[in-house]
Short mmCIF file of C-alpha atoms in Angstrom, two decimals:
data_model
loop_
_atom_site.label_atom_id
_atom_site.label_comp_id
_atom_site.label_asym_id
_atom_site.label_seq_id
_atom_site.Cartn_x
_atom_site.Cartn_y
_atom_site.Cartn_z
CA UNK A 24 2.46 -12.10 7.16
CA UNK A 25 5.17 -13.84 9.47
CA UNK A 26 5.72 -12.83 13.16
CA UNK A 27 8.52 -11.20 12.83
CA UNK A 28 7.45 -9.26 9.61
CA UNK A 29 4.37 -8.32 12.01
CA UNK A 30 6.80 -6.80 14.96
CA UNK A 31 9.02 -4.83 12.66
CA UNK A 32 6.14 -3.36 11.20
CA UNK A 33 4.70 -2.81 14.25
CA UNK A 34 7.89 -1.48 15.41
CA UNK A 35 8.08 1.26 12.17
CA UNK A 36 4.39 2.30 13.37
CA UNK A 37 5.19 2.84 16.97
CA UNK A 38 8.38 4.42 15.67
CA UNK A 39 6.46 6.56 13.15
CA UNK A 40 4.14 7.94 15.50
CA UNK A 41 6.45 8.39 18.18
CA UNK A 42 8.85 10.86 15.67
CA UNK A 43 5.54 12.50 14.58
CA UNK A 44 4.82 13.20 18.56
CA UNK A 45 8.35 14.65 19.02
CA UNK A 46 8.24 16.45 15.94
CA UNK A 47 4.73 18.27 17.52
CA UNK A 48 6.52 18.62 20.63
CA UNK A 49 9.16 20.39 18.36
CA UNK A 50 7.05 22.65 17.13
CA UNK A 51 5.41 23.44 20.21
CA UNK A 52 8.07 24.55 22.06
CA UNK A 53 9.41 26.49 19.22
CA UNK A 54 6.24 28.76 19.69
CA UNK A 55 7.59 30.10 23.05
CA UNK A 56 7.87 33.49 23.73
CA UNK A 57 11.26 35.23 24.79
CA UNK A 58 11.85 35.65 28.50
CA UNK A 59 10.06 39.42 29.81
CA UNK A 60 8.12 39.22 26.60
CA UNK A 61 4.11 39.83 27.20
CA UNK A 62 2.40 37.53 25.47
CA UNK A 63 -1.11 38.46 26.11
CA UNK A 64 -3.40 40.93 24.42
CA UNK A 65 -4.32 42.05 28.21
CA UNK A 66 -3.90 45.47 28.93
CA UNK A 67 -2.32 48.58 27.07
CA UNK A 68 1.09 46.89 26.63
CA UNK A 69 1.85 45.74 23.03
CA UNK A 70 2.28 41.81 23.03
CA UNK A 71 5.31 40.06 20.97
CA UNK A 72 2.74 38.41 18.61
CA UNK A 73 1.78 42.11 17.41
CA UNK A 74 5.46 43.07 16.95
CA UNK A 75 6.75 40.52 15.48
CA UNK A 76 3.71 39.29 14.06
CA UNK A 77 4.56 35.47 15.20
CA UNK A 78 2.32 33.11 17.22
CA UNK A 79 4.54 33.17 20.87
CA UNK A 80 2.74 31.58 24.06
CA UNK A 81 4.07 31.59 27.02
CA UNK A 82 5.84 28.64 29.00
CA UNK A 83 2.90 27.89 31.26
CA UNK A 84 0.24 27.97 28.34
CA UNK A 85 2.16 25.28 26.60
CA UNK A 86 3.63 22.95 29.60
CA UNK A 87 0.36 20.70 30.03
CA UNK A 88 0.47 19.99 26.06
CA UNK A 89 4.15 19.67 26.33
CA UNK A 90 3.70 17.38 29.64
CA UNK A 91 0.88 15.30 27.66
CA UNK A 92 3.17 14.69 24.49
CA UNK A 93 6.17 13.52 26.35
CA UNK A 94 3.78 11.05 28.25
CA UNK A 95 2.31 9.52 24.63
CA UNK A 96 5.98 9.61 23.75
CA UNK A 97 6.95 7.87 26.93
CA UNK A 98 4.67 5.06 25.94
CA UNK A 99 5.34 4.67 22.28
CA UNK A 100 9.23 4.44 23.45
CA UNK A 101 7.96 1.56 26.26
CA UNK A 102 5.71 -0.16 23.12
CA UNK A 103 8.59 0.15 20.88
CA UNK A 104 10.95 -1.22 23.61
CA UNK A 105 8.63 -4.45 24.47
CA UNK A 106 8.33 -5.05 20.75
CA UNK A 107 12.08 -4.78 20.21
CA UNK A 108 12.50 -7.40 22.85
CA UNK A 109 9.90 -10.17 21.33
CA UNK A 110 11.62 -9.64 17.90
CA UNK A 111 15.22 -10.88 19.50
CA UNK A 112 13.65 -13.56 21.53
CA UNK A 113 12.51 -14.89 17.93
CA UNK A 114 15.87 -14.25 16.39
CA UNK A 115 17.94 -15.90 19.63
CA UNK A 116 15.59 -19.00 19.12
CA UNK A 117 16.20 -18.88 15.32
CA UNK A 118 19.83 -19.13 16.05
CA UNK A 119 20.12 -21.77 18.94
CA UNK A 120 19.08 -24.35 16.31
CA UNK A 121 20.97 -26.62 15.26
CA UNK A 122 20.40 -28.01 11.89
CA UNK A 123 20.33 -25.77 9.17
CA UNK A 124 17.51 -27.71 7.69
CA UNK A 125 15.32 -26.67 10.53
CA UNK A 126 16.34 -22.99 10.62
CA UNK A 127 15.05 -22.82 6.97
CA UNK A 128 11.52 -24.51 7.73
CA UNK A 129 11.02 -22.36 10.39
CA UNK A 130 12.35 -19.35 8.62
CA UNK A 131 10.56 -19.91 5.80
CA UNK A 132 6.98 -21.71 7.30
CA UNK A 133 7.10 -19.77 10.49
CA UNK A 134 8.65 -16.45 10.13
CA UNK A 135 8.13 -15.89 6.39
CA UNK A 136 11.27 -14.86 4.99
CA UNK A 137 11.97 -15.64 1.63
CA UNK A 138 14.60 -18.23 0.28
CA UNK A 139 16.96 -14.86 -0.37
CA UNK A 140 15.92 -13.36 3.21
CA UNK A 141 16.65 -17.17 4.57
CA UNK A 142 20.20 -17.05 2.74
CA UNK A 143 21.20 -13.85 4.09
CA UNK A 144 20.47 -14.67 7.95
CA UNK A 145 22.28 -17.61 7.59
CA UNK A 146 25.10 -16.81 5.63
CA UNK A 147 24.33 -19.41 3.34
CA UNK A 148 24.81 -18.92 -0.90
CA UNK A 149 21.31 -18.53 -2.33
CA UNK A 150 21.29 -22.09 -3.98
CA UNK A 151 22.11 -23.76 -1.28
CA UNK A 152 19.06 -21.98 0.49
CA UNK A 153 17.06 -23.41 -2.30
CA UNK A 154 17.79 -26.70 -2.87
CA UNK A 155 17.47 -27.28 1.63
CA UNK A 156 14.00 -25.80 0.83
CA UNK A 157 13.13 -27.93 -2.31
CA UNK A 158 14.39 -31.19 -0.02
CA UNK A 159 11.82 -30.25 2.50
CA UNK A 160 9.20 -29.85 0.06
CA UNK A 161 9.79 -33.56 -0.94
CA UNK A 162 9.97 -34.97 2.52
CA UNK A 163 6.67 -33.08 3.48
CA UNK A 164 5.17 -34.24 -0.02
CA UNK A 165 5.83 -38.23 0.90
CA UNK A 166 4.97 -37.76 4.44
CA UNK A 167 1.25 -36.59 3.35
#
């Protein structure tokens, strides 16, 4: 697989489990209980889960899982972030060459991209793509 077919799916997998943590998160603080609502089974009172038959907790039951989900979230969006970055390094050096012959080797040896993925980068018409790619085939074939 290329490099920058690696970061981007290492980018959706940070990105996936980042949504999933925010989506627990979500849920977690969906679960608490109504200000002045007991929500305890201590004492004679009736608690808001046996009323309304729901699962309510209150705010300081749920802050240090709250607290520790934010954190992992925190350093999926840092992971994502640093990944971001090394993919656009890779693209900036893509485009600060010069010959278009060279931006398809490397796109095609080094990154991985296919002659269609190569064509649409560079704004180039798929045949065109393909016969640069067939040329360097050549020249590496009578340089071996």
């Amino acid at each position: 697989m290329s490099k920058v077919k690696s970061i981007t799916a290492m980018i959706n997998i940070e990105t996936n489990c980042r949504d999933n943590l925010v989506r627990r998160k979500g849920r977690l603080m969906s679960q608490l209980a109504p200000d002045g609502i007991k929500t305890s089974n201590l004492g004679d009172d009736l608690d808001a889960s046996c009323i309304h038959g729901n699962r309510s907790r209150a705010f300081e039951d749920i802050l240090p899982e709250v607290m520790e989900l934010q954190q992992q979230i925190n350093e999926h969006n840092r992971e994502i972030d640093v990944l971001v970055n090394l993919k656009n390094q890779i693209l900036e050096q893509i485009s600060s060459i010069d010959n278009v012959n060279t931006k398809v080797k490397y796109l095609r040896d080094q990154v991985g991209y296919s002659l269609q993925e190569i064509a649409l980068v560079l704004g180039y018409g798929y045949g065109y793509i393909r016969k640069i790619s067939s040329k360097l085939d050549k020249e590496e074939k009578n340089n071996q």
